Coordinates of N, CA and C in Angstrom, one line a residue:
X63 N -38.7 50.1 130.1 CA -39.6 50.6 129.1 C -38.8 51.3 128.0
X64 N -38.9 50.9 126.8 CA -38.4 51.6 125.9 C -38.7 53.2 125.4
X65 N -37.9 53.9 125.0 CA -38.7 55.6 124.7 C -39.6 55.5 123.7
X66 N -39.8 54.6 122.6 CA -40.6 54.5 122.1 C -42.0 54.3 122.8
X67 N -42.2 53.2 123.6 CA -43.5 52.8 124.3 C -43.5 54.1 125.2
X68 N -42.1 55.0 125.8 CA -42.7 55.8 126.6 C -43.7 56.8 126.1
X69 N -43.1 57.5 124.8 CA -43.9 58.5 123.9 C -45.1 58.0 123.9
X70 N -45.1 56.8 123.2 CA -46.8 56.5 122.4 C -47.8 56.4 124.2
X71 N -47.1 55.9 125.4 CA -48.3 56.4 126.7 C -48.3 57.6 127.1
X72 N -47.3 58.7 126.7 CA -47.6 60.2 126.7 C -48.8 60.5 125.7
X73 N -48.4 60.3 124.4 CA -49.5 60.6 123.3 C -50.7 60.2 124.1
X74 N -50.8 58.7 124.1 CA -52.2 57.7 124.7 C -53.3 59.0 125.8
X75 N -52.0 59.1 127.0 CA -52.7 59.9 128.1 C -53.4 61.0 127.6
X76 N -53.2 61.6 127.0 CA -53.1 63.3 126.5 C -54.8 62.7 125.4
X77 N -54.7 61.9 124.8 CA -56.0 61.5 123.7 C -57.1 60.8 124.6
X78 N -56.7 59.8 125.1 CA -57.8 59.3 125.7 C -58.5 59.1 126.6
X79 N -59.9 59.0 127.1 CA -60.4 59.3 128.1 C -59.8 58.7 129.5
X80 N -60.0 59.0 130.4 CA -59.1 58.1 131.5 C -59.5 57.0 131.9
X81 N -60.4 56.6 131.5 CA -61.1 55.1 131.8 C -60.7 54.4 130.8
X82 N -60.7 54.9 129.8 CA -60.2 53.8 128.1 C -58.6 54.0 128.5
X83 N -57.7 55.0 129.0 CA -56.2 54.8 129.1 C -56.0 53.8 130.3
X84 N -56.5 53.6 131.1 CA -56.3 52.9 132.3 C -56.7 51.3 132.2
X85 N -58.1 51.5 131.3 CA -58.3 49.7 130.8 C -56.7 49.5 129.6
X86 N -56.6 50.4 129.1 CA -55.1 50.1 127.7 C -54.1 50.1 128.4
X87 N -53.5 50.6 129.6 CA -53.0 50.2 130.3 C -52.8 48.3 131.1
X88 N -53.9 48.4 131.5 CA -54.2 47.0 131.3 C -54.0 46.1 130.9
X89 N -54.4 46.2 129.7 CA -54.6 45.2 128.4 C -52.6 45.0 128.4
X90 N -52.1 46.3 128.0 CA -50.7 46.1 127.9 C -50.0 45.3 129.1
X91 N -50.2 45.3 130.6 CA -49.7 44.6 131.4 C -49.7 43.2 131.1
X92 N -51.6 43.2 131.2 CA -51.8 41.6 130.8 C -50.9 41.1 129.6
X93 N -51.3 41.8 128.5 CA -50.5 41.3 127.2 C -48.9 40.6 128.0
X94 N -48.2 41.7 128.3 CA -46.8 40.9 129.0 C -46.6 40.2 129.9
X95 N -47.7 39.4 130.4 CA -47.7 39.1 131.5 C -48.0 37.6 130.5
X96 N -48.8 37.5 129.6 CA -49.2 36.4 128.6 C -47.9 36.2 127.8
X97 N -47.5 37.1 127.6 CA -45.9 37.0 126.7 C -45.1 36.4 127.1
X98 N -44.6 36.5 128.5 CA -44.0 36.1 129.1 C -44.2 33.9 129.3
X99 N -45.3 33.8 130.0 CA -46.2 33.1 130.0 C -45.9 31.9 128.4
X100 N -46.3 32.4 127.2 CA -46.2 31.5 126.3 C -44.8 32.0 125.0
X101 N -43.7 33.1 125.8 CA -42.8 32.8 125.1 C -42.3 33.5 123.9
X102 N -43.5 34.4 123.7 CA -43.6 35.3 122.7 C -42.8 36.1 123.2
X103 N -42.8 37.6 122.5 CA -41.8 38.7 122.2 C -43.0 39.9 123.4
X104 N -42.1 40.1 124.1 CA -42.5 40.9 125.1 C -43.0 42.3 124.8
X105 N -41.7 43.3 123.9 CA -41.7 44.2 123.2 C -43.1 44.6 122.7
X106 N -43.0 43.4 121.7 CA -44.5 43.5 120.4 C -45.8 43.4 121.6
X107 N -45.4 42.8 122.6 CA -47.1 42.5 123.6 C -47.1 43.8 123.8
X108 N -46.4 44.3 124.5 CA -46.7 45.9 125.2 C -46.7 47.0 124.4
X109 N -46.6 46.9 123.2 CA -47.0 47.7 122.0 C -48.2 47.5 121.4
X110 N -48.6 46.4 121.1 CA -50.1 46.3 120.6 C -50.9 46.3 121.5
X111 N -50.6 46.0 123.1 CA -51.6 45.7 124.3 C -51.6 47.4 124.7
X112 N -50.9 48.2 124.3 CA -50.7 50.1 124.5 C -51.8 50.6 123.4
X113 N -51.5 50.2 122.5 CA -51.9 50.7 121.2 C -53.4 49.7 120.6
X114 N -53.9 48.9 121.4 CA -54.9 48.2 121.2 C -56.3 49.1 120.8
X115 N -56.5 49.8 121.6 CA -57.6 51.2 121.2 C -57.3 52.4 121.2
X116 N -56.5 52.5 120.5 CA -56.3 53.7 120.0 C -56.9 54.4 119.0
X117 N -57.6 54.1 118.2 CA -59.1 54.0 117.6 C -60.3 54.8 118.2
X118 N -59.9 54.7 119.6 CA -61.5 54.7 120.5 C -61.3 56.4 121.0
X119 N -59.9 57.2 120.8 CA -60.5 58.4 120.6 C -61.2 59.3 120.1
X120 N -62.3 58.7 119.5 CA -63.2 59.3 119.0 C -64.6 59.0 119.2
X121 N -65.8 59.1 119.1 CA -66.9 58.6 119.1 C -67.0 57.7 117.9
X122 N -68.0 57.0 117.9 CA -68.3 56.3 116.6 C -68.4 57.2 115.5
X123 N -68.9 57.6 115.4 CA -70.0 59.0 113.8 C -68.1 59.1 113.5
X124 N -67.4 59.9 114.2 CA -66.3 60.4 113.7 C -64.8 59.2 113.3
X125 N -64.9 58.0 114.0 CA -64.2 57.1 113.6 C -64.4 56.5 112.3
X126 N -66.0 56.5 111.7 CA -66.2 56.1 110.3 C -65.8 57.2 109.7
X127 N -65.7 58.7 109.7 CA -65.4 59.3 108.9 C -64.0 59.3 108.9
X128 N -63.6 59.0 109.8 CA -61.5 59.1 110.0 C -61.4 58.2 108.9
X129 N -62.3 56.6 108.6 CA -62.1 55.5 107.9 C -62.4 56.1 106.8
X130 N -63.3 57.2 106.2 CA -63.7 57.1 104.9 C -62.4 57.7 104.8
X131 N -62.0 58.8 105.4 CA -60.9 60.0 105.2 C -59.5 59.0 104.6
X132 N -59.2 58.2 105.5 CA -58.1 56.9 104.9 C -58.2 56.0 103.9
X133 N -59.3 55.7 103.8 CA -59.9 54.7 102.7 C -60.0 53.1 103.1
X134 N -60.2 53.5 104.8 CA -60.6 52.5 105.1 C -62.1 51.4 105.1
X135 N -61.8 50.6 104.3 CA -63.3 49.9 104.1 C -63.4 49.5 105.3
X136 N -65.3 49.5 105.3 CA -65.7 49.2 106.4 C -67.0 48.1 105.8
X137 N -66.7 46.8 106.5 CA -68.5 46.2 106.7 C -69.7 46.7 106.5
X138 N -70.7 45.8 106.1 CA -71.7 46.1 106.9 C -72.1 45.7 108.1
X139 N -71.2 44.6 108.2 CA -71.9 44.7 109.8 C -71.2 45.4 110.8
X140 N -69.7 45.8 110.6 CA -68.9 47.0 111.0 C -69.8 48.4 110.9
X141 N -70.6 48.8 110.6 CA -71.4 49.6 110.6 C -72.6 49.4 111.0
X142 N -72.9 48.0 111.4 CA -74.1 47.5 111.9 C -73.8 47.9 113.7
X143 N -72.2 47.7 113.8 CA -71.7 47.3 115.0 C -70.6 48.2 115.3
X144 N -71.0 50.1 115.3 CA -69.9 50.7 115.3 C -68.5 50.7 116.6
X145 N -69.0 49.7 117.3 CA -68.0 49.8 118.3 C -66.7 48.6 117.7
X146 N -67.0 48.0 116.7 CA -65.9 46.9 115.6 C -65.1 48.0 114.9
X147 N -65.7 48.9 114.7 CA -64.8 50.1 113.7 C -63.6 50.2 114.4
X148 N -63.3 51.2 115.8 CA -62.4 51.1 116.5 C -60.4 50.1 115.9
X149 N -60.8 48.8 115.7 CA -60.3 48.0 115.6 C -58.9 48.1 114.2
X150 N -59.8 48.4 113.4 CA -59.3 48.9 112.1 C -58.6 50.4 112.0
X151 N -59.3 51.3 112.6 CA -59.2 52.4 112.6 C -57.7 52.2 113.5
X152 N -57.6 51.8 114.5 CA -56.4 51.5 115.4 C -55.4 50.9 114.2
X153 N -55.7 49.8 114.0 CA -54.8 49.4 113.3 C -53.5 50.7 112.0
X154 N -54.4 51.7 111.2 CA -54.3 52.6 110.8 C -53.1 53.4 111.4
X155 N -54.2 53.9 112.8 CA -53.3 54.9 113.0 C -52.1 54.4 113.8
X156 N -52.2 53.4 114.0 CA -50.6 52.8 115.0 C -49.8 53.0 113.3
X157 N -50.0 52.2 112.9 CA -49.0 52.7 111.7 C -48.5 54.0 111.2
X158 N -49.6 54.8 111.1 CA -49.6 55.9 110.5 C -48.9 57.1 111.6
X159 N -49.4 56.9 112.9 CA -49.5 58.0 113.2 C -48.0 57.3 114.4
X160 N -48.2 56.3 114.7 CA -47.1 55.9 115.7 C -46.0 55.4 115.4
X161 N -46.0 55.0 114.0 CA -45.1 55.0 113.6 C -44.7 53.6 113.6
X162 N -45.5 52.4 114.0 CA -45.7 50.6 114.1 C -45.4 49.9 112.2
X163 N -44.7 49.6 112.4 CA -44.4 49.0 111.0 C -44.5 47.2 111.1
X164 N -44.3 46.8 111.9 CA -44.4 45.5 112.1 C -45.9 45.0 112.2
X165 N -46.2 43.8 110.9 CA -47.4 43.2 110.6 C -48.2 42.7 111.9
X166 N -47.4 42.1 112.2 CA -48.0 41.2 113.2 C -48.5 41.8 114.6
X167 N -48.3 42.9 114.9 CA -48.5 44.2 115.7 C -49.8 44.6 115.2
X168 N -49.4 45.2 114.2 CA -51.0 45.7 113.6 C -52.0 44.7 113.4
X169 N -51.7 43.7 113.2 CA -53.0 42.6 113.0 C -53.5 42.2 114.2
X170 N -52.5 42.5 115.0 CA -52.9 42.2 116.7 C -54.3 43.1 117.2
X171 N -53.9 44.1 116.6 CA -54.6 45.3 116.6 C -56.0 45.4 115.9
X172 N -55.8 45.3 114.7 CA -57.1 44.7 113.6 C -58.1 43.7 114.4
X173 N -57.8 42.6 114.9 CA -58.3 41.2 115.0 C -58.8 41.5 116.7
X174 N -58.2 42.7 117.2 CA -58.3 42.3 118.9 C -59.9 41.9 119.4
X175 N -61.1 42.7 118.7 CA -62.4 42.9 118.6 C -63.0 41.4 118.2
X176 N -62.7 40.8 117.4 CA -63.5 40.0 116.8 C -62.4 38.7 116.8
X177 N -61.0 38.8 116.8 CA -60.3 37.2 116.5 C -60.2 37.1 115.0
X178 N -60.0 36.4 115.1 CA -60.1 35.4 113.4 C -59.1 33.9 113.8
X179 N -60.1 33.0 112.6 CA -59.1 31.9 112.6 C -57.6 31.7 112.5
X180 N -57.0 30.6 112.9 CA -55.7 30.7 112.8 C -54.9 32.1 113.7
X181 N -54.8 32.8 114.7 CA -54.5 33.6 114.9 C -53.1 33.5 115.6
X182 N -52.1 34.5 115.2 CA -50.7 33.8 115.9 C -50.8 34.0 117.5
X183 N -49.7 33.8 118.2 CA -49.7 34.1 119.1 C -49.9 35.2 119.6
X184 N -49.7 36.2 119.3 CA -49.6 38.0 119.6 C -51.3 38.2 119.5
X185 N -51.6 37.6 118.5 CA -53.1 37.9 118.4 C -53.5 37.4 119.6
X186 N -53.4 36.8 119.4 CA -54.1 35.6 120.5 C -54.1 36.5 121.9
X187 N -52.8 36.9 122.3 CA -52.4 37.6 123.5 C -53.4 38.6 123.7
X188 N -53.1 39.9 122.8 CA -53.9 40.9 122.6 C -55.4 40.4 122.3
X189 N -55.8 39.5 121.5 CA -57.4 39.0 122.1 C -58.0 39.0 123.3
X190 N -57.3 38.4 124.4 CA -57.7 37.9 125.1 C -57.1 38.6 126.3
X191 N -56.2 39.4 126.2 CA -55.6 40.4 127.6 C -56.9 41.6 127.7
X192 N -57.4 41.9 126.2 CA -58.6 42.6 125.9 C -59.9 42.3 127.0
X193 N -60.3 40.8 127.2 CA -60.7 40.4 127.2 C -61.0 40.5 129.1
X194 N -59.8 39.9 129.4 CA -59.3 39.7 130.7 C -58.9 40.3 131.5
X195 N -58.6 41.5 131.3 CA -57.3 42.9 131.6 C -58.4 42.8 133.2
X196 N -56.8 43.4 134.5 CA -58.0 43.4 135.7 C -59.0 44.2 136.0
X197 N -58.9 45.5 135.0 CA -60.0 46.2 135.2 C -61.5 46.4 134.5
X198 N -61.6 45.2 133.9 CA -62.8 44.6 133.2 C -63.8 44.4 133.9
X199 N -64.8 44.9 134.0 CA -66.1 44.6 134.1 C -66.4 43.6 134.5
X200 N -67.0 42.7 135.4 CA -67.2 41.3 135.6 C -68.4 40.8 134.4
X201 N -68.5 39.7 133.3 CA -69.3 39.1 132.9 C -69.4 38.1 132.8
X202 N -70.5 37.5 132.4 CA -70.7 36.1 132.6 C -69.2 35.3 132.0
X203 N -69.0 34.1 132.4 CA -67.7 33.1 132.0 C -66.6 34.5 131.9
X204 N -66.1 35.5 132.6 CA -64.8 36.3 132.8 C -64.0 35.3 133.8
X205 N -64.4 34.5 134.8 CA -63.3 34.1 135.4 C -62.8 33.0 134.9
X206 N -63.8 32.1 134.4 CA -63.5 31.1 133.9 C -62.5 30.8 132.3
X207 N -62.2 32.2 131.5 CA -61.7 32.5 130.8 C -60.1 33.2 131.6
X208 N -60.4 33.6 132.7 CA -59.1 34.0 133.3 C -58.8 32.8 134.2
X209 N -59.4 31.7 134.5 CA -59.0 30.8 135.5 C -57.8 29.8 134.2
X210 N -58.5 29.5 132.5 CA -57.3 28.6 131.8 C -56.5 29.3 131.1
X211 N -56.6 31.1 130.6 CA -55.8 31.1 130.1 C -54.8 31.1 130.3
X212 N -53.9 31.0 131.7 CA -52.1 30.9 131.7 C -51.9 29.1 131.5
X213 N -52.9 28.6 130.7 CA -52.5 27.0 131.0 C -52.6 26.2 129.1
X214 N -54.0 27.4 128.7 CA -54.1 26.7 127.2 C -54.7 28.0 126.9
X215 N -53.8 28.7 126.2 CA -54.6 29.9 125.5 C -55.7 30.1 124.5
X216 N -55.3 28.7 123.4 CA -56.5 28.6 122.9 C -57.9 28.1 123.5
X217 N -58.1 27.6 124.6 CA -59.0 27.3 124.8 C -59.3 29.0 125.5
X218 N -58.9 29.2 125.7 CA -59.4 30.8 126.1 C -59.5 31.4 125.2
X219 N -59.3 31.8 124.2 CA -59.8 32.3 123.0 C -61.3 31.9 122.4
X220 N -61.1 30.6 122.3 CA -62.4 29.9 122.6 C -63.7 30.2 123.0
X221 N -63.6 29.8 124.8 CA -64.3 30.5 125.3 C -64.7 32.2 125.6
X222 N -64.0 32.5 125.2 CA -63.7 34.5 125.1 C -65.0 34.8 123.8
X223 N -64.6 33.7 122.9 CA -65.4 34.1 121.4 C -66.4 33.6 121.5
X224 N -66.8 32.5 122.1 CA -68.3 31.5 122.8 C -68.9 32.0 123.5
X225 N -68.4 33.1 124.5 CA -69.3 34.1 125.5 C -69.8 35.6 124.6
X226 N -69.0 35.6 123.7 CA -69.2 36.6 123.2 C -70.5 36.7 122.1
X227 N -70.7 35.7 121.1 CA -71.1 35.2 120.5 C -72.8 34.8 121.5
X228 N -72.5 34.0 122.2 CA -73.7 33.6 123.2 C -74.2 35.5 124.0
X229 N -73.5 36.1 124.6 CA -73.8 37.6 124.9 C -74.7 38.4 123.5
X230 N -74.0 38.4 122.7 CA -74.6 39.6 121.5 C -76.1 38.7 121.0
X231 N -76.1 37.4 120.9 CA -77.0 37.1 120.9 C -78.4 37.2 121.2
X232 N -78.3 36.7 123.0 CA -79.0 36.7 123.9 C -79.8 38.2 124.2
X233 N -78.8 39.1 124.0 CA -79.4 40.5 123.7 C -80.2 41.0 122.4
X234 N -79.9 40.4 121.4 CA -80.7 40.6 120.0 C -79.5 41.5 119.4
X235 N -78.4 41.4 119.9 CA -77.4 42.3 119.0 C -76.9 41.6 117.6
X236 N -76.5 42.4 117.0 CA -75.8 41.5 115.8 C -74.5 40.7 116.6
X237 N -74.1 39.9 115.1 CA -72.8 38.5 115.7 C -71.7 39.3 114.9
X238 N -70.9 39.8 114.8 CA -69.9 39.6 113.7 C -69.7 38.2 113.3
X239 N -69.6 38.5 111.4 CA -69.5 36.6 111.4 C -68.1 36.2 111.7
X240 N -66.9 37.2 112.0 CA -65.5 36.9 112.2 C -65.7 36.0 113.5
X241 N -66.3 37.0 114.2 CA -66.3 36.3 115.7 C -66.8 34.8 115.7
X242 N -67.7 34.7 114.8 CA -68.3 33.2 115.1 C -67.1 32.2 114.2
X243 N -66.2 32.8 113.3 CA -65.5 31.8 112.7 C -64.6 31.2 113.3
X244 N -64.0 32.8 114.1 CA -63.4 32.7 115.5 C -63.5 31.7 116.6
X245 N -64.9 31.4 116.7 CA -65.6 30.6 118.1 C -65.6 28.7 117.4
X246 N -65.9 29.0 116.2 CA -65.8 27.6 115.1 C -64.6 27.2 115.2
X247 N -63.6 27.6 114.7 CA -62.2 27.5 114.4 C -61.4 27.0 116.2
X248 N -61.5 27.7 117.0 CA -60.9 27.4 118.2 C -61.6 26.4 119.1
X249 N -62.8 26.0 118.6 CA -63.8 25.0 119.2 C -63.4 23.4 118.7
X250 N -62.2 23.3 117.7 CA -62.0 21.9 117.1 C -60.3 21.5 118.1

């Protein structure tokens, strides 16, 4: 482990609750555990899969104001759906505060919540380690999303954004429309 990734899981421990450091923990294993897997840069997995919610030390009410404080635009449906804020706000402070200069890190970061079309690999990773990590919650299609993704990631992205989409629904929640362009785009 690098001293850089060691700092930023000292900082992590000390900020966030122990359930959210221990799933981010996670997410980071998985991430290199997918990096490995399809070949990507290991480094950048365990930095965006560390630094994936780091956003989430705060409540919602105070994460929008961190966003107004930076000038970070926010949606409406990002405000329809304050637990999407997170996402952005992370993206921020990894730069700002951790010191992440690499794009593709931070977008991993940006995108981990919702996806977007076209997403590189790293995204992809951090999408779906998010998704997957072993100390996730069991929900509907979770295994079946961990049964192909060491075989075809996109199709796990896929289904990850298909469940997700079909979930927010079925409950009467809002969809982000990223997520469904997300679910469109990886469905062809």
């Amino acid at each position: 482990m690098t001293e850089k990734l060691a700092a930023i899981r000292k900082e992590l421990k000390k900020k966030l609750k122990k359930e959210r450091y221990e799933h981010t923990t996670g997410v980071m294993y998985t991430a290199a555990s997918l990096a490995m897997c399809y070949g990507a840069d290991m480094q950048k997995a365990l930095i965006a899969g560390l630094l994936h919610d780091c956003g989430k030390f705060a409540p919602p009410r105070e994460q929008i104001e961190l966003c107004g404080k930076y000038g970070i635009e926010l949606s409406s449906s990002e405000l329809d759906m304050p637990a999407l804020i997170h996402a952005k706000l992370g993206a921020y402070l990894a730069e700002h505060e951790y010191g992440v200069t690499d794009r593709e890190i931070l977008d991993s970061i940006r995108y981990h919540t919702t996806g977007r079309p076209g997403m590189t690999m790293l995204e992809k990773i951090v999408y779906i380690a998010d998704y997957i990590e072993p100390g996730r919650r069991e929900i509907p299609g979770l295994a079946e999303v961990r049964g192909v993704v060491f075989q075809d990631i996109d199709r796990a992205v896929c289904l990850s954004a298909e469940r997700t989409v079909q979930y927010l629904s079925s409950s009467g929640k809002s969809v982000d429309p990223m997520t469904v362009k997300t679910y469109e785009f990886y469905k062809k």
